[in-house]
CSV table of C-alpha atoms in Angstrom, one decimal:
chain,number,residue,atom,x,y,z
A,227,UNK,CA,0.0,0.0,0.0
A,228,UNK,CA,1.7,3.6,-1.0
A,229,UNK,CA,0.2,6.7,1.2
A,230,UNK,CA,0.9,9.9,-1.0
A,231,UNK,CA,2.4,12.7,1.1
A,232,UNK,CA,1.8,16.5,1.0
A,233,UNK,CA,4.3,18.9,1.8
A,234,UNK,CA,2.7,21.9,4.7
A,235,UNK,CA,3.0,24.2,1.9
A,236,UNK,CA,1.3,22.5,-0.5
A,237,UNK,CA,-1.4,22.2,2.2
A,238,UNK,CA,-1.4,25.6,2.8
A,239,UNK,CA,-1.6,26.1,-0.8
A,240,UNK,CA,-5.2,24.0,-1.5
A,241,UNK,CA,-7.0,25.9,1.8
A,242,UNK,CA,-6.0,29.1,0.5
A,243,UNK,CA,-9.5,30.2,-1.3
A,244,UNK,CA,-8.3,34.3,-1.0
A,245,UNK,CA,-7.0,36.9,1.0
A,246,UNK,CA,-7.4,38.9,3.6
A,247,UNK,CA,-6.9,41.8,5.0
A,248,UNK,CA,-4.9,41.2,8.4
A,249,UNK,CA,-2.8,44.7,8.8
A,250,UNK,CA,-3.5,48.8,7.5
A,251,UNK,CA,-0.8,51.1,8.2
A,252,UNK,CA,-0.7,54.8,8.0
A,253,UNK,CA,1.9,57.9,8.8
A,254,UNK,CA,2.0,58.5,12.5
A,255,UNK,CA,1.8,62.0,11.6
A,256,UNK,CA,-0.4,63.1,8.9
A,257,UNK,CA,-0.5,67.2,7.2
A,258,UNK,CA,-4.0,68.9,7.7
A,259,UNK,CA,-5.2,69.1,4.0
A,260,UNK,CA,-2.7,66.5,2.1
A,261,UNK,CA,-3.0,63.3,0.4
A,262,UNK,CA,-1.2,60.6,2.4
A,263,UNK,CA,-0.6,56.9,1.9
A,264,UNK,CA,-2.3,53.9,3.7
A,265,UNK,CA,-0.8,50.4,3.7
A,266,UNK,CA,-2.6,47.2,3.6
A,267,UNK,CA,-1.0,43.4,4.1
A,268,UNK,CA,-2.8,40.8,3.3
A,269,UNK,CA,-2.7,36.8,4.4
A,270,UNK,CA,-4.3,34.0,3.4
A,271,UNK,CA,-7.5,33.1,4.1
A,272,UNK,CA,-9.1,29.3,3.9
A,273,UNK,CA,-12.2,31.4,3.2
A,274,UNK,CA,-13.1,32.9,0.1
A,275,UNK,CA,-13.5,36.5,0.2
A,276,UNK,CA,-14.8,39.0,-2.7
A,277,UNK,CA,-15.9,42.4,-2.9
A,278,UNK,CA,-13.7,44.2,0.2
A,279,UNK,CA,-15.1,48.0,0.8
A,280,UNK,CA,-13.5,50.4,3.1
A,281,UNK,CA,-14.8,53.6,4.8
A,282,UNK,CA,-12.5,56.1,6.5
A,283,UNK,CA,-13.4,58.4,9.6
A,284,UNK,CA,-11.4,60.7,11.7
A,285,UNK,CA,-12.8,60.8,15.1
A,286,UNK,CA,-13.5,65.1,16.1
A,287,UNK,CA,-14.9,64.2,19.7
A,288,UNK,CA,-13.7,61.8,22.2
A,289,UNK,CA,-17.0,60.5,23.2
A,290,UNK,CA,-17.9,59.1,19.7
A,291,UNK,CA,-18.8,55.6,20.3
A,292,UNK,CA,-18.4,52.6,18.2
A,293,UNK,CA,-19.4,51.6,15.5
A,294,UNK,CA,-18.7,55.2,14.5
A,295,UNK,CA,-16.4,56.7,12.0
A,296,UNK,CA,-16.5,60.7,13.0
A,297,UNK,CA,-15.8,62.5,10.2
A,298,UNK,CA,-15.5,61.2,6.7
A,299,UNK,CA,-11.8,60.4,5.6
A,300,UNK,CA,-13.0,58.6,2.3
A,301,UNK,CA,-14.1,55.4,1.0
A,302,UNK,CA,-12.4,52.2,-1.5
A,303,UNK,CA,-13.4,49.4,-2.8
A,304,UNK,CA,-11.3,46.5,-3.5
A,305,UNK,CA,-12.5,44.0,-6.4
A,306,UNK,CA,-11.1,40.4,-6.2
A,307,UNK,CA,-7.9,41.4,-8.0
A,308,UNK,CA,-7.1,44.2,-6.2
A,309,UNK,CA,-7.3,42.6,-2.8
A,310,UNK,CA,-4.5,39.7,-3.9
A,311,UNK,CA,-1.7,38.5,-2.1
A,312,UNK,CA,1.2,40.7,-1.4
A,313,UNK,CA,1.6,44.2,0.4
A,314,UNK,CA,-0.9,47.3,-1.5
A,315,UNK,CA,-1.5,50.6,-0.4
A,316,UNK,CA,-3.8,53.2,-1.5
A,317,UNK,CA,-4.2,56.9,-0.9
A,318,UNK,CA,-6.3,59.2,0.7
A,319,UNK,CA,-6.7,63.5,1.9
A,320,UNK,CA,-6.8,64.2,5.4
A,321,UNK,CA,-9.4,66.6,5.4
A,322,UNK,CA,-8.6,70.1,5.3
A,323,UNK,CA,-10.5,70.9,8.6
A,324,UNK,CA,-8.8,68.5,10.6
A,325,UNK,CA,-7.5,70.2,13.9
A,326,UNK,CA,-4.0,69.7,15.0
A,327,UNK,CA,-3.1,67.4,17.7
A,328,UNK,CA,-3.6,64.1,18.5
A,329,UNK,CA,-6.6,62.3,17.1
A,330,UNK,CA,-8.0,58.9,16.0
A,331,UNK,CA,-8.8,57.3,12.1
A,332,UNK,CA,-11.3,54.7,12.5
A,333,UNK,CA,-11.4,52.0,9.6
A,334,UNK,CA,-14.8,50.0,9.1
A,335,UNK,CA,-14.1,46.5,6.8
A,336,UNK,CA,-17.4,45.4,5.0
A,337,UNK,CA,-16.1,42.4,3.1
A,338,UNK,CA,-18.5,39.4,1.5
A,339,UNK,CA,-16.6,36.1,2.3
A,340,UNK,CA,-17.1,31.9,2.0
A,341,UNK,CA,-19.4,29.9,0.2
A,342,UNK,CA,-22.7,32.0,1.5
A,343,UNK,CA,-21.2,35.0,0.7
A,344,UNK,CA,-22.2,36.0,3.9
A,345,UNK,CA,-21.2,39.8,4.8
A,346,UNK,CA,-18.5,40.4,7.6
A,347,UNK,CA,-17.7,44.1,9.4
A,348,UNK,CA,-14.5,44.6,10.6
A,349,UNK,CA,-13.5,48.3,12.7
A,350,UNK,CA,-10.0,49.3,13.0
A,351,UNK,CA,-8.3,52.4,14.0
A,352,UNK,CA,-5.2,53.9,15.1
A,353,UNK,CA,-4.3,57.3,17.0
A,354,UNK,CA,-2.4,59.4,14.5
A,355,UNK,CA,-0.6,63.3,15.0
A,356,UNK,CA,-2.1,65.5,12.6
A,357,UNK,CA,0.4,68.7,11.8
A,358,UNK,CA,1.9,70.7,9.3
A,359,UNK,CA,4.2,67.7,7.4
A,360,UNK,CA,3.3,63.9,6.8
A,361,UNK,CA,6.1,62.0,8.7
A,362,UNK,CA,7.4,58.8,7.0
A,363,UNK,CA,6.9,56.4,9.8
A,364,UNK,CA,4.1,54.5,9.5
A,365,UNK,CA,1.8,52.9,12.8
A,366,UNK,CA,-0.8,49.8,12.5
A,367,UNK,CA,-4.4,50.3,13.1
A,368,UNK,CA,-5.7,47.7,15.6
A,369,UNK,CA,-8.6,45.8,15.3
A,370,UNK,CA,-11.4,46.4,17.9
A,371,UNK,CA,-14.5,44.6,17.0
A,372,UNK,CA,-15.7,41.8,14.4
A,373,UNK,CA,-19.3,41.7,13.2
């Protein structure tokens, strides 16, 4: 009797159905009215995912309560292609209201995943600077609730 034997990787390789999202990074220190750049890396999911959208808010009071966004940042959608494997990034303009000082970008995740195509909400943020210049190091957004 022969038993065939798969390598991990190759494993790995027939559960992967997609991609998902699983880290978004943006400047520590953003410039009131200026595009700047947000970082996505992806890993692979056993679950296939389509159809990611993304909506941006910058959070203008401390007692805003989740699920909200604050003030709109801006909105992408990712098709199937554009959400592949590897490290993306897209950009966005921090609006040109935004106050200086330390502040938060909240991140909502609406993604349609597995067989069902059942909907999923993800919300992220991350406390930024906003000032005069867009600094070049970059800090993750952390996850804070699942839906």
């Amino acid at each position: 009797m022969r038993f065939q034997t798969l390598s991990p990787i190759a494993l790995l390789a027939a559960a992967v159905e997609g991609y998902w999202i699983n880290e978004i990074q943006v400047p520590e220190t953003i410039a009131v009215g200026s595009p700047f750049t947000i970082k996505f890396l992806t890993a692979p999911s056993p679950v296939k995912i389509d159809s990611v959208a993304m909506t941006f808010g910058l959070v203008t009071t401390e007692d805003l309560l989740l699920p909200q966004l604050g003030a709109e940042l801006g909105s992408l959608f990712l098709a199937n292609q554009d959400a592949a494997q590897g490290p993306f990034d897209r950009q966005l303009v921090m609006r040109g209201d935004a106050k200086h000082g330390e502040t938060t970008i909240r991140i909502a995740n609406f993604r349609k995943q597995g067989a069902d195509q059942s909907v999923a909400i993800e919300n992220w943020q991350v406390n930024v600077t906003i000032a005069d210049s867009t600094s070049s190091k970059f800090v993750s957004a952390d996850p804070i609730a699942t839906h």
